[in-house]
Amino acid sequence: MNNITKIVKSKSFIKLVIAILFIGLVSYCAFTLVSNYSDISRLKAQAAELSTQYDNQLKDNEKIKAILNSDNKDEYIEQKAREKGYVKDGEIVFYDID
């Protein structure tokens, strides 16, 4: 009878170890799944934002191309140069320090 008790206890122990391993594996898979879903959601939002920025940049490029192909491109170039602080030869720049 003593041997039978040891066999039953060892089978119960093996079942317990297998159950614990199974629960651990399922928990790991669930954590990985949730983590991956979170990453996918974040990356989709980032892709949508970048797509919007890309579309806006394309529109800006078209506007600039239209200006550069028009007759008033010199005025546009001068305006952009002045925005960056450039001045024409012989001009005197006054700064208001108030």
mmCIF file of N, CA and C in Angstrom:
data_model
loop_
_atom_site.group_PDB
_atom_site.id
_atom_site.type_symbol
_atom_site.label_atom_id
_atom_site.label_comp_id
_atom_site.label_asym_id
_atom_site.label_seq_id
_atom_site.Cartn_x
_atom_site.Cartn_y
_atom_site.Cartn_z
ATOM 1 N N MET A 1 0.803 -1.191 0.000
ATOM 2 C CA MET A 1 0.000 0.000 0.000
ATOM 3 C C MET A 1 0.849 1.260 0.000
ATOM 4 N N ASN A 2 1.974 1.189 0.586
ATOM 5 C CA ASN A 2 2.851 2.338 0.660
ATOM 6 C C ASN A 2 3.314 2.763 -0.730
ATOM 7 N N ASN A 3 3.617 1.787 -1.585
ATOM 8 C CA ASN A 3 4.032 2.085 -2.954
ATOM 9 C C ASN A 3 2.899 2.718 -3.756
ATOM 10 N N ILE A 4 1.699 2.239 -3.555
ATOM 11 C CA ILE A 4 0.541 2.790 -4.259
ATOM 12 C C ILE A 4 0.323 4.241 -3.843
ATOM 13 N N THR A 5 0.484 4.552 -2.596
ATOM 14 C CA THR A 5 0.327 5.916 -2.106
ATOM 15 C C THR A 5 1.376 6.826 -2.733
ATOM 16 N N LYS A 6 2.623 6.339 -2.840
ATOM 17 C CA LYS A 6 3.682 7.134 -3.458
ATOM 18 C C LYS A 6 3.376 7.399 -4.937
ATOM 19 N N ILE A 7 2.855 6.380 -5.623
ATOM 20 C CA ILE A 7 2.529 6.526 -7.050
ATOM 21 C C ILE A 7 1.409 7.535 -7.223
ATOM 22 N N VAL A 8 0.382 7.448 -6.390
ATOM 23 C CA VAL A 8 -0.742 8.379 -6.467
ATOM 24 C C VAL A 8 -0.269 9.796 -6.155
ATOM 25 N N LYS A 9 0.578 9.964 -5.140
ATOM 26 C CA LYS A 9 1.093 11.278 -4.795
ATOM 27 C C LYS A 9 1.977 11.830 -5.912
ATOM 28 N N SER A 10 2.790 10.988 -6.513
ATOM 29 C CA SER A 10 3.672 11.458 -7.582
ATOM 30 C C SER A 10 2.855 11.838 -8.818
ATOM 31 N N LYS A 11 1.789 11.101 -9.110
ATOM 32 C CA LYS A 11 0.923 11.456 -10.237
ATOM 33 C C LYS A 11 0.220 12.776 -9.947
ATOM 34 N N SER A 12 -0.226 12.968 -8.712
ATOM 35 C CA SER A 12 -0.877 14.227 -8.341
ATOM 36 C C SER A 12 0.120 15.377 -8.446
ATOM 37 N N PHE A 13 1.361 15.133 -8.029
ATOM 38 C CA PHE A 13 2.390 16.162 -8.114
ATOM 39 C C PHE A 13 2.684 16.512 -9.576
ATOM 40 N N ILE A 14 2.775 15.520 -10.421
ATOM 41 C CA ILE A 14 3.033 15.747 -11.847
ATOM 42 C C ILE A 14 1.877 16.536 -12.461
ATOM 43 N N LYS A 15 0.645 16.178 -12.120
ATOM 44 C CA LYS A 15 -0.516 16.905 -12.626
ATOM 45 C C LYS A 15 -0.485 18.365 -12.169
ATOM 46 N N LEU A 16 -0.098 18.586 -10.918
ATOM 47 C CA LEU A 16 -0.011 19.939 -10.381
ATOM 48 C C LEU A 16 1.057 20.748 -11.119
ATOM 49 N N VAL A 17 2.195 20.149 -11.361
ATOM 50 C CA VAL A 17 3.278 20.835 -12.077
ATOM 51 C C VAL A 17 2.822 21.158 -13.503
ATOM 52 N N ILE A 18 2.183 20.214 -14.158
ATOM 53 C CA ILE A 18 1.688 20.435 -15.519
ATOM 54 C C ILE A 18 0.646 21.544 -15.520
ATOM 55 N N ALA A 19 -0.247 21.557 -14.556
ATOM 56 C CA ALA A 19 -1.274 22.598 -14.467
ATOM 57 C C ALA A 19 -0.632 23.967 -14.258
ATOM 58 N N ILE A 20 0.366 24.042 -13.386
ATOM 59 C CA ILE A 20 1.055 25.314 -13.136
ATOM 60 C C ILE A 20 1.774 25.785 -14.400
ATOM 61 N N LEU A 21 2.447 24.888 -15.093
ATOM 62 C CA LEU A 21 3.125 25.248 -16.340
ATOM 63 C C LEU A 21 2.125 25.719 -17.399
ATOM 64 N N PHE A 22 1.003 25.032 -17.466
ATOM 65 C CA PHE A 22 -0.027 25.416 -18.438
ATOM 66 C C PHE A 22 -0.575 26.814 -18.123
ATOM 67 N N ILE A 23 -0.855 27.071 -16.863
ATOM 68 C CA ILE A 23 -1.362 28.391 -16.461
ATOM 69 C C ILE A 23 -0.315 29.469 -16.749
ATOM 70 N N GLY A 24 0.932 29.157 -16.477
ATOM 71 C CA GLY A 24 2.008 30.101 -16.777
ATOM 72 C C GLY A 24 2.105 30.386 -18.269
ATOM 73 N N LEU A 25 2.001 29.360 -19.082
ATOM 74 C CA LEU A 25 2.061 29.521 -20.539
ATOM 75 C C LEU A 25 0.886 30.344 -21.053
ATOM 76 N N VAL A 26 -0.302 30.065 -20.553
ATOM 77 C CA VAL A 26 -1.486 30.823 -20.959
ATOM 78 C C VAL A 26 -1.362 32.284 -20.522
ATOM 79 N N SER A 27 -0.848 32.514 -19.325
ATOM 80 C CA SER A 27 -0.662 33.885 -18.840
ATOM 81 C C SER A 27 0.346 34.637 -19.709
ATOM 82 N N TYR A 28 1.441 33.976 -20.050
ATOM 83 C CA TYR A 28 2.452 34.597 -20.906
ATOM 84 C C TYR A 28 1.864 34.934 -22.279
ATOM 85 N N CYS A 29 1.122 34.028 -22.857
ATOM 86 C CA CYS A 29 0.498 34.266 -24.165
ATOM 87 C C CYS A 29 -0.501 35.426 -24.097
ATOM 88 N N ALA A 30 -1.277 35.483 -23.030
ATOM 89 C CA ALA A 30 -2.253 36.570 -22.878
ATOM 90 C C ALA A 30 -1.534 37.908 -22.733
ATOM 91 N N PHE A 31 -0.475 37.953 -21.936
ATOM 92 C CA PHE A 31 0.292 39.190 -21.768
ATOM 93 C C PHE A 31 0.899 39.627 -23.092
ATOM 94 N N THR A 32 1.472 38.702 -23.823
ATOM 95 C CA THR A 32 2.078 39.017 -25.122
ATOM 96 C C THR A 32 1.029 39.517 -26.099
ATOM 97 N N LEU A 33 -0.121 38.913 -26.109
ATOM 98 C CA LEU A 33 -1.201 39.318 -27.000
ATOM 99 C C LEU A 33 -1.653 40.745 -26.696
ATOM 100 N N VAL A 34 -1.854 41.056 -25.436
ATOM 101 C CA VAL A 34 -2.280 42.400 -25.037
ATOM 102 C C VAL A 34 -1.189 43.417 -25.371
ATOM 103 N N SER A 35 0.049 43.057 -25.116
ATOM 104 C CA SER A 35 1.166 43.954 -25.406
ATOM 105 C C SER A 35 1.268 44.229 -26.909
ATOM 106 N N ASN A 36 1.139 43.200 -27.707
ATOM 107 C CA ASN A 36 1.195 43.372 -29.164
ATOM 108 C C ASN A 36 0.014 44.198 -29.670
ATOM 109 N N TYR A 37 -1.161 43.990 -29.115
ATOM 110 C CA TYR A 37 -2.330 44.764 -29.517
ATOM 111 C C TYR A 37 -2.118 46.243 -29.203
ATOM 112 N N SER A 38 -1.526 46.509 -28.039
ATOM 113 C CA SER A 38 -1.235 47.887 -27.651
ATOM 114 C C SER A 38 -0.241 48.521 -28.629
ATOM 115 N N ASP A 39 0.802 47.783 -28.985
ATOM 116 C CA ASP A 39 1.796 48.287 -29.948
ATOM 117 C C ASP A 39 1.157 48.546 -31.309
ATOM 118 N N ILE A 40 0.305 47.656 -31.745
ATOM 119 C CA ILE A 40 -0.353 47.814 -33.048
ATOM 120 C C ILE A 40 -1.242 49.054 -33.045
ATOM 121 N N SER A 41 -1.980 49.260 -31.970
ATOM 122 C CA SER A 41 -2.848 50.437 -31.880
ATOM 123 C C SER A 41 -2.026 51.724 -31.909
ATOM 124 N N ARG A 42 -0.926 51.744 -31.162
ATOM 125 C CA ARG A 42 -0.059 52.923 -31.133
ATOM 126 C C ARG A 42 0.542 53.190 -32.509
ATOM 127 N N LEU A 43 0.996 52.142 -33.175
ATOM 128 C CA LEU A 43 1.606 52.306 -34.493
ATOM 129 C C LEU A 43 0.589 52.720 -35.555
ATOM 130 N N LYS A 44 -0.642 52.243 -35.435
ATOM 131 C CA LYS A 44 -1.687 52.677 -36.366
ATOM 132 C C LYS A 44 -1.978 54.162 -36.201
ATOM 133 N N ALA A 45 -2.038 54.613 -34.960
ATOM 134 C CA ALA A 45 -2.274 56.037 -34.705
ATOM 135 C C ALA A 45 -1.111 56.871 -35.238
ATOM 136 N N GLN A 46 0.102 56.393 -35.043
ATOM 137 C CA GLN A 46 1.279 57.103 -35.540
ATOM 138 C C GLN A 46 1.272 57.130 -37.073
ATOM 139 N N ALA A 47 0.887 56.031 -37.704
ATOM 140 C CA ALA A 47 0.823 55.984 -39.168
ATOM 141 C C ALA A 47 -0.220 56.961 -39.695
ATOM 142 N N ALA A 48 -1.355 57.057 -39.021
ATOM 143 C CA ALA A 48 -2.392 58.000 -39.449
ATOM 144 C C ALA A 48 -1.894 59.438 -39.327
ATOM 145 N N GLU A 49 -1.195 59.746 -38.242
ATOM 146 C CA GLU A 49 -0.660 61.092 -38.047
ATOM 147 C C GLU A 49 0.386 61.421 -39.119
ATOM 148 N N LEU A 50 1.258 60.478 -39.396
ATOM 149 C CA LEU A 50 2.280 60.704 -40.420
ATOM 150 C C LEU A 50 1.663 60.833 -41.806
ATOM 151 N N SER A 51 0.604 60.098 -42.060
ATOM 152 C CA SER A 51 -0.087 60.208 -43.342
ATOM 153 C C SER A 51 -0.691 61.598 -43.508
ATOM 154 N N THR A 52 -1.268 62.125 -42.430
ATOM 155 C CA THR A 52 -1.826 63.475 -42.468
ATOM 156 C C THR A 52 -0.728 64.503 -42.706
ATOM 157 N N GLN A 53 0.404 64.350 -42.010
ATOM 158 C CA GLN A 53 1.529 65.269 -42.209
ATOM 159 C C GLN A 53 2.038 65.195 -43.650
ATOM 160 N N TYR A 54 2.092 64.000 -44.194
ATOM 161 C CA TYR A 54 2.546 63.804 -45.569
ATOM 162 C C TYR A 54 1.610 64.508 -46.554
ATOM 163 N N ASP A 55 0.310 64.335 -46.356
ATOM 164 C CA ASP A 55 -0.663 64.986 -47.237
ATOM 165 C C ASP A 55 -0.557 66.513 -47.149
ATOM 166 N N ASN A 56 -0.388 67.026 -45.929
ATOM 167 C CA ASN A 56 -0.230 68.475 -45.761
ATOM 168 C C ASN A 56 1.040 68.976 -46.441
ATOM 169 N N GLN A 57 2.116 68.195 -46.346
ATOM 170 C CA GLN A 57 3.364 68.595 -46.991
ATOM 171 C C GLN A 57 3.221 68.595 -48.513
ATOM 172 N N LEU A 58 2.493 67.622 -49.042
ATOM 173 C CA LEU A 58 2.247 67.599 -50.489
ATOM 174 C C LEU A 58 1.482 68.837 -50.939
ATOM 175 N N LYS A 59 0.490 69.248 -50.145
ATOM 176 C CA LYS A 59 -0.276 70.452 -50.468
ATOM 177 C C LYS A 59 0.626 71.683 -50.429
ATOM 178 N N ASP A 60 1.464 71.774 -49.394
ATOM 179 C CA ASP A 60 2.393 72.904 -49.301
ATOM 180 C C ASP A 60 3.346 72.923 -50.491
ATOM 181 N N ASN A 61 3.831 71.770 -50.878
ATOM 182 C CA ASN A 61 4.742 71.691 -52.027
ATOM 183 C C ASN A 61 4.060 72.172 -53.304
ATOM 184 N N GLU A 62 2.802 71.798 -53.476
ATOM 185 C CA GLU A 62 2.069 72.230 -54.665
ATOM 186 C C GLU A 62 1.890 73.747 -54.671
ATOM 187 N N LYS A 63 1.601 74.322 -53.495
ATOM 188 C CA LYS A 63 1.453 75.774 -53.400
ATOM 189 C C LYS A 63 2.754 76.475 -53.767
ATOM 190 N N ILE A 64 3.856 75.960 -53.238
ATOM 191 C CA ILE A 64 5.160 76.574 -53.520
ATOM 192 C C ILE A 64 5.523 76.422 -54.993
ATOM 193 N N LYS A 65 5.242 75.265 -55.572
ATOM 194 C CA LYS A 65 5.505 75.076 -57.006
ATOM 195 C C LYS A 65 4.689 76.056 -57.838
ATOM 196 N N ALA A 66 3.432 76.257 -57.439
ATOM 197 C CA ALA A 66 2.577 77.199 -58.168
ATOM 198 C C ALA A 66 3.135 78.614 -58.071
ATOM 199 N N ILE A 67 3.613 78.981 -56.888
ATOM 200 C CA ILE A 67 4.188 80.321 -56.710
ATOM 201 C C ILE A 67 5.462 80.458 -57.530
ATOM 202 N N LEU A 68 6.307 79.453 -57.497
ATOM 203 C CA LEU A 68 7.566 79.538 -58.232
ATOM 204 C C LEU A 68 7.369 79.522 -59.747
ATOM 205 N N ASN A 69 6.276 78.970 -60.192
ATOM 206 C CA ASN A 69 5.980 78.966 -61.631
ATOM 207 C C ASN A 69 5.201 80.205 -62.070
ATOM 208 N N SER A 70 4.838 81.055 -61.126
ATOM 209 C CA SER A 70 4.067 82.254 -61.454
ATOM 210 C C SER A 70 4.999 83.437 -61.692
ATOM 211 N N ASP A 71 4.389 84.578 -62.003
ATOM 212 C CA ASP A 71 5.163 85.783 -62.292
ATOM 213 C C ASP A 71 5.678 86.479 -61.036
ATOM 214 N N ASN A 72 5.069 86.237 -59.878
ATOM 215 C CA ASN A 72 5.487 86.937 -58.662
ATOM 216 C C ASN A 72 6.408 86.084 -57.785
ATOM 217 N N LYS A 73 7.180 85.228 -58.413
ATOM 218 C CA LYS A 73 8.063 84.371 -57.632
ATOM 219 C C LYS A 73 9.179 85.173 -56.961
ATOM 220 N N ASP A 74 9.628 86.261 -57.589
ATOM 221 C CA ASP A 74 10.673 87.071 -56.974
ATOM 222 C C ASP A 74 10.196 87.680 -55.663
ATOM 223 N N GLU A 75 8.935 88.105 -55.625
ATOM 224 C CA GLU A 75 8.370 88.659 -54.389
ATOM 225 C C GLU A 75 8.325 87.586 -53.299
ATOM 226 N N TYR A 76 7.958 86.378 -53.676
ATOM 227 C CA TYR A 76 7.879 85.277 -52.712
ATOM 228 C C TYR A 76 9.277 84.956 -52.166
ATOM 229 N N ILE A 77 10.251 84.889 -53.050
ATOM 230 C CA ILE A 77 11.611 84.579 -52.619
ATOM 231 C C ILE A 77 12.133 85.674 -51.701
ATOM 232 N N GLU A 78 11.849 86.928 -52.045
ATOM 233 C CA GLU A 78 12.275 88.046 -51.200
ATOM 234 C C GLU A 78 11.606 87.969 -49.829
ATOM 235 N N GLN A 79 10.331 87.653 -49.805
ATOM 236 C CA GLN A 79 9.598 87.540 -48.532
ATOM 237 C C GLN A 79 10.221 86.453 -47.658
ATOM 238 N N LYS A 80 10.505 85.302 -48.232
ATOM 239 C CA LYS A 80 11.095 84.206 -47.459
ATOM 240 C C LYS A 80 12.494 84.566 -46.975
ATOM 241 N N ALA A 81 13.263 85.275 -47.792
ATOM 242 C CA ALA A 81 14.603 85.702 -47.383
ATOM 243 C C ALA A 81 14.517 86.684 -46.224
ATOM 244 N N ARG A 82 13.560 87.609 -46.292
ATOM 245 C CA ARG A 82 13.402 88.590 -45.207
ATOM 246 C C ARG A 82 12.955 87.904 -43.907
ATOM 247 N N GLU A 83 12.145 86.868 -44.023
ATOM 248 C CA GLU A 83 11.723 86.115 -42.835
ATOM 249 C C GLU A 83 12.921 85.467 -42.140
ATOM 250 N N LYS A 84 13.957 85.159 -42.919
ATOM 251 C CA LYS A 84 15.161 84.546 -42.349
ATOM 252 C C LYS A 84 16.196 85.586 -41.928
ATOM 253 N N GLY A 85 15.857 86.888 -42.095
ATOM 254 C CA GLY A 85 16.745 87.937 -41.621
ATOM 255 C C GLY A 85 17.658 88.533 -42.676
ATOM 256 N N TYR A 86 17.511 88.153 -43.923
ATOM 257 C CA TYR A 86 18.345 88.713 -44.975
ATOM 258 C C TYR A 86 17.843 90.111 -45.361
ATOM 259 N N VAL A 87 18.793 90.952 -45.827
ATOM 260 C CA VAL A 87 18.443 92.291 -46.294
ATOM 261 C C VAL A 87 19.136 92.531 -47.627
ATOM 262 N N LYS A 88 18.622 93.520 -48.360
ATOM 263 C CA LYS A 88 19.239 93.887 -49.635
ATOM 264 C C LYS A 88 20.473 94.744 -49.376
ATOM 265 N N ASP A 89 21.357 94.800 -50.359
ATOM 266 C CA ASP A 89 22.539 95.651 -50.252
ATOM 267 C C ASP A 89 22.101 97.098 -50.090
ATOM 268 N N GLY A 90 22.722 97.781 -49.154
ATOM 269 C CA GLY A 90 22.447 99.184 -48.944
ATOM 270 C C GLY A 90 21.282 99.459 -48.012
ATOM 271 N N GLU A 91 20.546 98.457 -47.604
ATOM 272 C CA GLU A 91 19.426 98.666 -46.681
ATOM 273 C C GLU A 91 19.943 98.794 -45.261
ATOM 274 N N ILE A 92 19.264 99.595 -44.486
ATOM 275 C CA ILE A 92 19.583 99.732 -43.073
ATOM 276 C C ILE A 92 18.412 99.151 -42.293
ATOM 277 N N VAL A 93 18.731 98.270 -41.384
ATOM 278 C CA VAL A 93 17.690 97.591 -40.604
ATOM 279 C C VAL A 93 17.667 98.197 -39.207
ATOM 280 N N PHE A 94 16.489 98.580 -38.771
ATOM 281 C CA PHE A 94 16.294 99.094 -37.426
ATOM 282 C C PHE A 94 15.495 98.067 -36.633
ATOM 283 N N TYR A 95 15.909 97.832 -35.409
ATOM 284 C CA TYR A 95 15.222 96.887 -34.547
ATOM 285 C C TYR A 95 14.584 97.638 -33.399
ATOM 286 N N ASP A 96 13.335 97.348 -33.140
ATOM 287 C CA ASP A 96 12.615 97.943 -32.032
ATOM 288 C C ASP A 96 12.901 97.101 -30.793
ATOM 289 N N ILE A 97 13.570 97.676 -29.818
ATOM 290 C CA ILE A 97 13.981 96.917 -28.639
ATOM 291 C C ILE A 97 12.982 97.007 -27.493
ATOM 292 N N ASP A 98 11.862 97.654 -27.705
ATOM 293 C CA ASP A 98 10.843 97.739 -26.659
ATOM 294 C C ASP A 98 10.125 96.441 -26.502
#
